[in-house]
Structures are given as structure tokens and as C-alpha cells.
Amino acid sequence: MGSSFLHIPQTNPRAGYLAQQPEIDAAVSRVLEGGSYILGREVEIFEAAFADFIGVAHAVACASGTDAIELALRACGIGTGDLVFTVSHTAVATVAAIERAGAIAVFIDVEPGTYTMAPYELSRALQTPLSGRPAAVLPVHLYGQPAELCALGDIARAHGLRLIEDCAQSHGASYRGRATGSVGDVGCFSFYPTKNLGAAGDGGMAITNDAAIAAALREIREYGWKERFVSTRIGINSRLDPLQAAILDVKLRRLAGDNARRQAIASRYDAGLAGLPLVAPARRADAIHVFHQYVIRLAERDALRERLRAAGIGTGVHYPVPVHLQPAYRDRCAAGPSDLGLTERAARQILSLPMYPQLSDAEVDQVISEIREFFAN
Ligand SMILES: *Cc1c(COP(=O)(O)O)cnc(C)c1O
């Protein structure tokens, strides 16, 4: 048997489709027969449903999570030469979006337990002289766990900075009763197929409670149009297809249930891996973690990964190389005044185990028993 055949993949967007196949197929046919293929009613319906799910006033759909971040920054008036404080332990997309808005990313190290932006490191960075205008704090709710939003929000407010949340991995997560994406000036979501809410292609959403920001988001996503053919600001083309909107609207109805299943899988991993010499995911008190990924940390990461691969179990590393060490970004992004030691250590030691709502208890147990055997030998 080919060694690339995986009995248990790390993620499985096809299983998500099959779980709702009749409704999704019906939605796709409806849109194709409707004859309208850009924005329109389907997109408006999904925007309203998503805004309602999160609990915000406005949701503006766009073409990707990367675009949602770019649109958010631009709608907040952030651009050339402005400094945006973010993390290096993230998808490169976070930083690509900051650069596309014309701004400069300043990297802040993460907290050791949660892998999210360390508020004390942000404070320290803001006390150091920087060239450029500090404009925004952009934390990432990595793996589905909210960043320390209260402390980060306090620091942002105290320094007159915008708070923009990268929620690409945290659909439905919350901190102290507030959904991620609803706390900052703008929350930015991705509907990449493997995300907790995934399209059959690309998609994204920027959400806000601020009507002026929402209006700016809508204009910038479509050529800067205030009304058709009248561009009152410089815009781009970043729209969500009605086809994707219709699919996402069907999948949104399952999101809460899917997140609950991810949490149950995480608890099963926690119990099954207890006592082993590895670091299990921390859960922030007062937060609801939606487990986009279940990430363990151990020195023998590569050996365990190989062992699981040989047993037909897929794993991932999110992410193997921090953004500040990527060939395109090395020597160019303002390496923050904060040292990125925890970011660099995490990249060497983290491992994402299989995690998707259709993963069965028996499959989770198989992963656990392979890991236990790895340590027994
Ligand atoms: C997926 C992701 C993005 C980018 O989303 P796309 O839809 O792929 O553009 C941004 N930030 C984080 C943390 C992500 O996981």
C-alpha cells in the first residue's frame, strides 16, 4: 500500500460536504438557476446570518480571509508607513494583508501556553522608540483560542490604536462572554475550506459594530464604489460569490454543533494523552476555545510525526517557519523590539493532530494509542 495513503487525515473538508450534501447541492442548483452570480441576495442573506451568529451589527463578505484583513485596515484608515502590531506565529496571510494595505508589521512574541500575542510584550514594544506611526494591534485567535482580548484591548485603547482581530481560526469562539470578532473595531474571518466554517473555495468576512467602517468596507471591496460607477475612494475587487454564500449559509447552521464536536474531540485527546511527556493545549480561563486545531508540543515532534505518518495518521505543523524567518520577510519586516524566542521554539515543537467534526471517537482513540506506543518504546 502506498505510504501516502492516510487512514485518518489531519483535516477532511469533504466529510463536511457529505454531512450536508442534499442541502448544499440544492443551494448550489438554486444559485445556478437564479442567474445572478456576483453579490446580491444570497450574499446579503449570509451576511445577515453571520452577523447574527456572532452578534454584531454589520458583516461584509469578501473573497478571502487575507482580503478581510486588508479591507479592515484600509477601512480604518491604516496605510502607508503605519505600524501594525501582530504575531509572527501565524499564517503568512496575516502579514501579507498588512503589507498589501501598505502598512508595516511589527512582530510581538506569543504567550507560552496559548500561542497568542503576549500583552506584556506588546506593552514593552510600545514603550520603545519606533520609526512609523503605531496604528493598530492585530492579534490572531490561533487554533480557535481567543487571544487575551481584554488586556490587548486595554493597551490598544490607552495608546489610541485600532484593535483588529484575525478570527480566521476562531468562528464561534468567545472570551468573557464576547464572541471573537465583536470586541475589536473589526473582526476578520476566512472561509478557507478547512476552517471551522469552510466554503467550497475561497471566502472571507469582515464584521464590525461601526456603521462608518461597514460602509467603508463595502465600498473598498468593490472598486471604491459609493454607488454604481462612482468611486469615491480607491478600492479593490474582493467579493464573495453567491455560490459560496449559499453553501456557507447551509454550513453555518451546523457551526455550533461542529464546534461542540471539536471540543469533545479535544477533551478526548486531553484525557487519552494525560501523563505523557508532551504539552497539551492550554485553555484560557473564561474563554470558549473552538479547536480549529488540537496542537501538542514536544521536543521529539518530527519523530512522532513520522511514526504517525507510517501508521496512516495525518498531522500538520501550524506553522513550521515563523513569518519573520520566511525568505520573503526576513530582513524586511520590522522585527519588533520584542524577542521572538517563544515563537521560534513553538515552530520547532508543535504538532497538529487530526481534528475535524466527523472524526469518530474510535479514530481519536487510534491516534491516542499510536502516540502512547511511541512514548512506550
Ligand atoms: C487561513 C488564515 C488566514 C487567511 O485566510 P485566507 O482565506 O486563506 O486568505 C489568515 N489568518 C489566519 C490565522 C489563518 O489561519
Coordinates of C-alpha atoms and ligand atoms in Angstrom, one line a residue:
M1 CA 0.0 0.0 0.0
G2 CA 1.3 3.5 -0.9
S3 CA 2.7 5.1 2.2
S4 CA 0.9 8.3 1.3
F5 CA -2.5 6.7 1.9
L6 CA -3.9 8.2 5.1
H7 CA -6.5 6.3 7.0
I8 CA -7.1 9.3 9.3
P9 CA -6.4 12.6 7.6
Q10 CA -5.5 15.7 9.6
T11 CA -8.4 17.5 8.2
N12 CA -11.3 16.5 6.0
P13 CA -13.4 19.2 4.2
R14 CA -15.0 16.5 2.0
A15 CA -16.6 14.9 5.1
G16 CA -18.1 18.3 5.9
Y17 CA -19.7 18.4 2.5
L18 CA -21.0 14.9 2.7
A19 CA -22.6 15.6 6.1
Q20 CA -24.9 18.1 4.4
Q21 CA -24.8 17.0 0.8
P22 CA -28.5 17.3 -0.1
E23 CA -28.9 20.8 1.3
I24 CA -25.6 22.0 -0.2
D25 CA -26.4 20.5 -3.6
A26 CA -29.9 22.2 -3.5
A27 CA -28.3 25.5 -2.6
V28 CA -25.8 25.3 -5.5
S29 CA -28.6 24.4 -8.0
R30 CA -30.7 27.3 -6.8
V31 CA -27.9 29.8 -7.3
L32 CA -27.0 28.4 -10.7
E33 CA -30.6 28.5 -11.8
G34 CA -31.1 32.0 -10.4
G35 CA -28.8 33.5 -13.0
S36 CA -27.2 36.1 -10.7
Y37 CA -23.5 35.3 -9.9
I38 CA -22.0 38.3 -8.1
L39 CA -23.0 39.6 -4.7
G40 CA -26.8 40.0 -4.5
R41 CA -29.5 38.4 -2.3
E42 CA -27.6 35.2 -1.4
V43 CA -24.7 37.2 -0.1
E44 CA -26.9 39.5 1.8
I45 CA -28.7 36.6 3.5
F46 CA -25.4 35.0 4.5
E47 CA -24.0 38.3 5.8
A48 CA -27.1 38.8 8.0
A49 CA -27.0 35.3 9.3
F50 CA -23.3 35.5 10.1
A51 CA -23.7 38.9 11.8
D52 CA -26.5 37.4 13.8
F53 CA -24.4 34.3 14.8
I54 CA -21.6 36.4 16.0
G55 CA -23.7 39.2 17.5
V56 CA -22.6 42.2 15.6
A57 CA -24.4 44.9 13.6
H58 CA -22.6 44.6 10.2
A59 CA -21.0 41.8 8.2
V60 CA -19.3 42.5 4.9
A61 CA -18.4 39.4 2.8
C62 CA -15.3 39.3 0.6
A63 CA -13.1 37.0 -1.3
S64 CA -10.8 35.6 1.4
G65 CA -9.6 36.0 4.9
T66 CA -6.5 37.8 3.7
D67 CA -8.7 40.3 1.9
A68 CA -10.8 40.7 5.0
I69 CA -7.8 41.9 6.9
E70 CA -6.6 44.2 4.2
L71 CA -10.1 45.7 3.9
A72 CA -10.3 46.1 7.7
L73 CA -7.1 48.0 7.8
R74 CA -7.9 50.2 4.9
A75 CA -11.5 50.9 6.2
C76 CA -9.9 52.1 9.5
G77 CA -7.7 54.5 7.5
I78 CA -4.5 52.5 8.1
G79 CA -2.0 52.5 5.3
T80 CA 1.5 53.6 4.1
G81 CA 4.1 53.6 6.8
D82 CA 1.7 52.8 9.6
L83 CA 2.8 50.2 12.2
V84 CA 0.6 47.2 12.9
F85 CA 1.5 45.1 15.9
T86 CA 0.9 41.4 15.2
V87 CA 2.4 38.0 15.7
S88 CA 5.0 36.1 13.7
H89 CA 3.5 32.7 14.9
T90 CA 0.6 32.8 12.3
A91 CA -0.4 32.1 8.7
V92 CA 1.7 34.3 6.4
A93 CA -1.6 35.6 5.2
T94 CA -1.9 37.8 8.3
V95 CA 1.3 39.7 7.4
A96 CA 0.6 39.6 3.6
A97 CA -2.6 41.5 4.3
I98 CA -0.9 44.1 6.4
E99 CA 1.7 44.7 3.7
R100 CA -1.0 44.9 1.0
A101 CA -2.6 47.7 2.9
G102 CA 0.8 49.5 2.8
A103 CA 1.4 49.1 6.5
I104 CA 4.4 47.6 8.3
A105 CA 4.1 44.5 10.6
V106 CA 5.8 44.7 13.9
F107 CA 6.1 41.3 15.5
I108 CA 5.2 40.6 19.1
D109 CA 6.1 37.3 20.8
V110 CA 3.4 34.9 22.0
E111 CA 2.4 33.6 25.4
P112 CA 3.9 30.2 26.2
G113 CA 0.7 28.4 26.9
T114 CA -1.8 29.7 24.4
Y115 CA 0.5 30.7 21.5
T116 CA -1.4 34.1 21.2
M117 CA 0.0 37.6 21.4
A118 CA 1.6 38.3 24.8
P119 CA 0.1 41.6 26.2
Y120 CA 3.3 42.3 28.3
E121 CA 5.4 42.1 25.1
L122 CA 3.0 44.5 23.3
S123 CA 3.3 47.0 26.2
R124 CA 7.1 46.7 26.1
A125 CA 7.2 47.2 22.3
L126 CA 5.0 50.4 22.7
Q127 CA 7.5 51.8 25.2
T128 CA 10.4 51.6 22.7
P129 CA 11.0 54.2 20.1
L130 CA 9.8 53.0 16.7
S131 CA 10.0 54.6 13.3
G132 CA 6.5 54.9 12.0
R133 CA 3.1 55.7 13.4
P134 CA 1.7 53.0 15.7
A135 CA -1.8 52.4 14.2
A136 CA -3.3 49.0 15.2
V137 CA -3.0 45.9 17.2
L138 CA -3.8 42.8 15.2
P139 CA -3.9 39.6 17.4
V140 CA -4.6 36.2 16.0
H141 CA -7.0 33.8 17.8
L142 CA -4.8 30.9 16.9
Y143 CA -6.1 27.4 16.8
G144 CA -9.5 28.6 17.9
Q145 CA -8.4 30.0 21.2
P146 CA -9.2 33.7 21.9
A147 CA -6.1 35.9 22.4
E148 CA -6.0 37.9 25.7
L149 CA -8.5 40.4 24.3
C150 CA -9.2 42.3 27.4
A151 CA -5.6 43.2 28.1
L152 CA -4.8 43.7 24.4
G153 CA -7.8 45.9 24.0
D154 CA -6.9 48.0 27.1
I155 CA -3.4 48.6 25.7
A156 CA -4.7 49.4 22.3
R157 CA -7.2 52.0 23.7
A158 CA -4.6 53.5 26.0
H159 CA -2.3 54.2 23.0
G160 CA -5.1 55.3 20.6
L161 CA -4.6 52.2 18.4
R162 CA -7.3 50.2 16.5
L163 CA -7.9 46.7 17.5
I164 CA -8.4 44.3 14.5
E165 CA -9.0 40.7 15.2
D166 CA -7.7 37.9 13.0
C167 CA -10.6 35.4 13.5
A168 CA -9.7 33.1 10.6
Q169 CA -9.5 30.1 13.1
S170 CA -12.0 31.2 15.7
H171 CA -15.5 31.2 14.3
G172 CA -17.8 30.9 17.3
A173 CA -15.0 31.3 20.0
S174 CA -15.6 33.8 22.8
Y175 CA -13.8 35.5 25.6
R176 CA -15.6 36.6 28.8
G177 CA -18.9 36.1 27.0
R178 CA -18.0 38.1 23.9
A179 CA -17.5 36.4 20.6
T180 CA -14.2 36.9 18.9
G181 CA -14.6 39.4 16.1
S182 CA -17.1 41.5 18.1
V183 CA -14.6 43.0 20.5
G184 CA -12.3 45.0 18.2
D185 CA -13.0 47.6 15.7
V186 CA -13.2 44.9 13.0
G187 CA -13.1 41.1 13.1
C188 CA -11.7 39.2 10.1
F189 CA -12.8 35.7 9.1
S190 CA -11.7 33.2 6.5
F191 CA -13.9 30.6 4.9
Y192 CA -11.0 28.6 3.5
P193 CA -12.3 25.0 3.2
T194 CA -10.6 23.6 6.2
K195 CA -11.6 26.4 8.6
N196 CA -14.3 25.8 11.2
L197 CA -16.7 27.3 8.7
G198 CA -15.4 26.5 5.3
A199 CA -16.6 27.2 1.8
A200 CA -16.1 25.1 -1.3
G201 CA -13.4 27.5 -2.3
D202 CA -12.2 30.9 -1.0
G203 CA -14.2 33.3 1.0
G204 CA -13.9 35.8 3.8
M205 CA -15.9 38.2 6.0
A206 CA -15.1 41.5 7.9
I207 CA -17.5 42.3 10.7
T208 CA -18.0 45.4 12.8
N209 CA -20.4 47.3 15.0
D210 CA -19.3 50.6 13.4
A211 CA -21.6 51.8 10.6
A212 CA -19.0 54.1 9.1
I213 CA -16.4 51.3 9.0
A214 CA -19.0 48.9 7.5
A215 CA -19.8 51.4 4.7
A216 CA -16.1 51.8 4.0
L217 CA -15.6 48.0 3.9
R218 CA -18.5 47.7 1.3
E219 CA -17.1 50.5 -0.8
I220 CA -13.5 49.3 -0.8
R221 CA -14.4 45.7 -1.6
E222 CA -16.0 46.8 -4.9
Y223 CA -13.8 49.4 -6.7
G224 CA -14.4 52.0 -4.1
W225 CA -17.9 52.5 -5.4
K226 CA -20.2 54.6 -3.2
E227 CA -22.8 53.9 -5.8
R228 CA -22.6 52.0 -9.0
F229 CA -19.8 53.6 -11.2
V230 CA -19.0 56.3 -8.7
S231 CA -15.7 55.6 -7.0
T232 CA -15.2 57.9 -4.1
R233 CA -12.2 56.1 -2.7
I234 CA -9.6 53.7 -4.0
G235 CA -10.9 50.2 -3.9
I236 CA -10.2 46.7 -5.0
N237 CA -12.3 43.8 -6.2
S238 CA -12.9 41.4 -3.3
R239 CA -16.4 40.0 -3.4
L240 CA -17.9 36.7 -2.2
D241 CA -19.7 34.6 -4.8
P242 CA -23.3 33.9 -4.2
L243 CA -22.5 30.2 -4.8
Q244 CA -20.1 30.3 -1.8
A245 CA -22.5 32.4 0.2
A246 CA -25.3 29.9 -0.3
I247 CA -23.1 26.9 0.7
L248 CA -21.8 28.8 3.7
D249 CA -25.3 29.7 4.8
V250 CA -26.2 26.0 4.9
K251 CA -23.0 25.1 6.8
L252 CA -23.4 28.0 9.3
R253 CA -26.5 26.1 10.6
R254 CA -24.1 23.4 11.8
L255 CA -21.3 25.5 13.1
A256 CA -22.3 25.5 16.7
G257 CA -22.8 21.7 16.6
D258 CA -19.5 21.2 14.8
N259 CA -17.6 23.4 17.3
A260 CA -19.1 21.3 20.1
R261 CA -17.9 18.1 18.4
R262 CA -14.4 19.6 18.1
Q263 CA -14.4 20.4 21.8
A264 CA -15.5 16.8 22.6
I265 CA -12.6 15.5 20.4
A266 CA -10.2 17.8 22.2
S267 CA -11.4 16.6 25.6
R268 CA -10.9 13.0 24.5
Y269 CA -7.4 13.8 23.4
D270 CA -6.7 15.6 26.7
A271 CA -7.8 12.5 28.7
G272 CA -6.1 10.0 26.4
L273 CA -2.8 11.8 26.3
A274 CA -2.7 12.7 30.1
G275 CA 0.6 11.8 31.8
L276 CA 2.7 11.7 28.6
P277 CA 5.8 14.0 28.3
L278 CA 4.1 16.4 26.0
V279 CA 2.4 19.8 26.4
A280 CA -1.3 19.6 25.7
P281 CA -3.2 22.7 24.6
A282 CA -3.9 25.2 27.4
R283 CA -7.4 26.6 27.7
R284 CA -7.7 30.2 28.7
A285 CA -10.0 30.6 31.7
D286 CA -13.2 32.4 30.8
A287 CA -12.8 31.6 27.2
I288 CA -14.6 29.3 24.8
H289 CA -11.9 27.6 22.6
V290 CA -13.3 26.2 19.3
F291 CA -10.4 23.9 18.5
H292 CA -9.7 24.7 14.9
Q293 CA -6.6 22.8 15.7
Y294 CA -5.6 20.5 18.6
V295 CA -1.9 21.3 18.9
I296 CA 0.6 19.4 21.2
R297 CA 4.2 20.4 21.8
L298 CA 7.1 18.1 22.3
A299 CA 10.8 18.0 21.6
E300 CA 10.5 14.8 19.5
R301 CA 8.0 16.3 17.2
D302 CA 9.5 15.1 14.0
A303 CA 9.9 11.5 15.2
L304 CA 6.4 11.3 16.4
R305 CA 5.1 12.8 13.2
E306 CA 6.9 10.2 11.2
R307 CA 5.6 7.4 13.4
L308 CA 2.0 8.6 12.9
R309 CA 2.5 9.0 9.2
A310 CA 3.7 5.4 9.0
A311 CA 0.5 4.4 10.8
G312 CA -1.6 6.2 8.3
I313 CA -2.4 9.2 10.5
G314 CA -2.1 12.7 9.1
T315 CA -0.7 15.5 11.2
G316 CA 0.1 19.2 10.4
V317 CA 2.5 21.9 11.7
H318 CA 0.9 25.3 12.0
Y319 CA 3.3 26.8 11.3
P320 CA 6.7 25.3 10.6
V321 CA 8.5 28.6 9.9
P322 CA 7.5 31.9 11.6
V323 CA 6.8 34.7 9.3
H324 CA 9.9 36.7 10.3
L325 CA 12.1 33.8 9.2
Q326 CA 10.4 33.3 5.8
P327 CA 12.6 34.1 2.8
A328 CA 10.3 36.9 1.6
Y329 CA 10.0 38.6 5.0
R330 CA 13.4 38.0 6.6
D331 CA 15.4 41.3 6.9
R332 CA 12.4 43.3 5.8
C333 CA 9.6 43.3 8.3
A334 CA 10.3 45.4 11.3
A335 CA 11.5 42.7 13.7
G336 CA 9.8 44.0 16.8
P337 CA 11.8 45.2 19.7
S338 CA 10.4 42.1 21.5
D339 CA 12.4 38.9 21.1
L340 CA 10.6 36.1 19.3
G341 CA 12.1 33.2 21.3
L342 CA 8.8 31.5 22.2
T343 CA 7.6 31.9 18.6
E344 CA 10.8 30.2 17.3
R345 CA 10.6 27.4 19.9
A346 CA 7.0 26.7 19.2
A347 CA 7.7 26.3 15.4
R348 CA 10.2 23.6 16.2
Q349 CA 8.0 21.6 18.6
I350 CA 4.3 21.9 17.7
L351 CA 2.2 19.2 16.1
S352 CA -1.4 19.5 15.0
L353 CA -3.3 16.2 15.4
P354 CA -6.3 15.1 13.3
M355 CA -9.2 17.5 14.0
Y356 CA -12.5 17.8 12.2
P357 CA -16.1 17.3 13.3
Q358 CA -16.6 14.0 11.5
L359 CA -13.6 12.3 13.2
S360 CA -15.0 9.4 15.2
D361 CA -14.2 8.5 18.8
A362 CA -12.6 5.3 17.6
E363 CA -10.3 7.2 15.3
V364 CA -9.3 9.6 18.1
D365 CA -8.6 6.6 20.2
Q366 CA -6.4 5.1 17.5
V367 CA -4.4 8.4 17.3
I368 CA -4.0 8.3 21.1
S369 CA -2.9 4.7 21.2
E370 CA -0.2 5.3 18.5
I371 CA 1.1 8.3 20.5
R372 CA 1.2 6.2 23.7
E373 CA 3.1 3.5 22.0
F374 CA 5.6 6.0 20.6
F375 CA 6.4 7.0 24.2
A376 CA 6.4 3.5 25.5
N377 CA 9.2 2.5 23.1
Ligands
LIG1 C1 -6.5 31.0 7.0 C2 -5.9 32.1 7.7 C3 -5.8 33.4 7.1 C4 -6.1 33.7 5.6 O1 -7.3 33.3 5.1 P1 -7.5 33.0 3.6 O2 -8.9 32.9 3.4 O3 -6.7 31.8 3.2 O4 -7.0 34.2 2.8 C5 -5.4 34.5 7.9 N1 -5.0 34.3 9.1 C6 -5.0 33.1 9.7 C7 -4.6 33.0 11.1 C8 -5.5 32.0 9.0 O5 -5.5 30.8 9.6

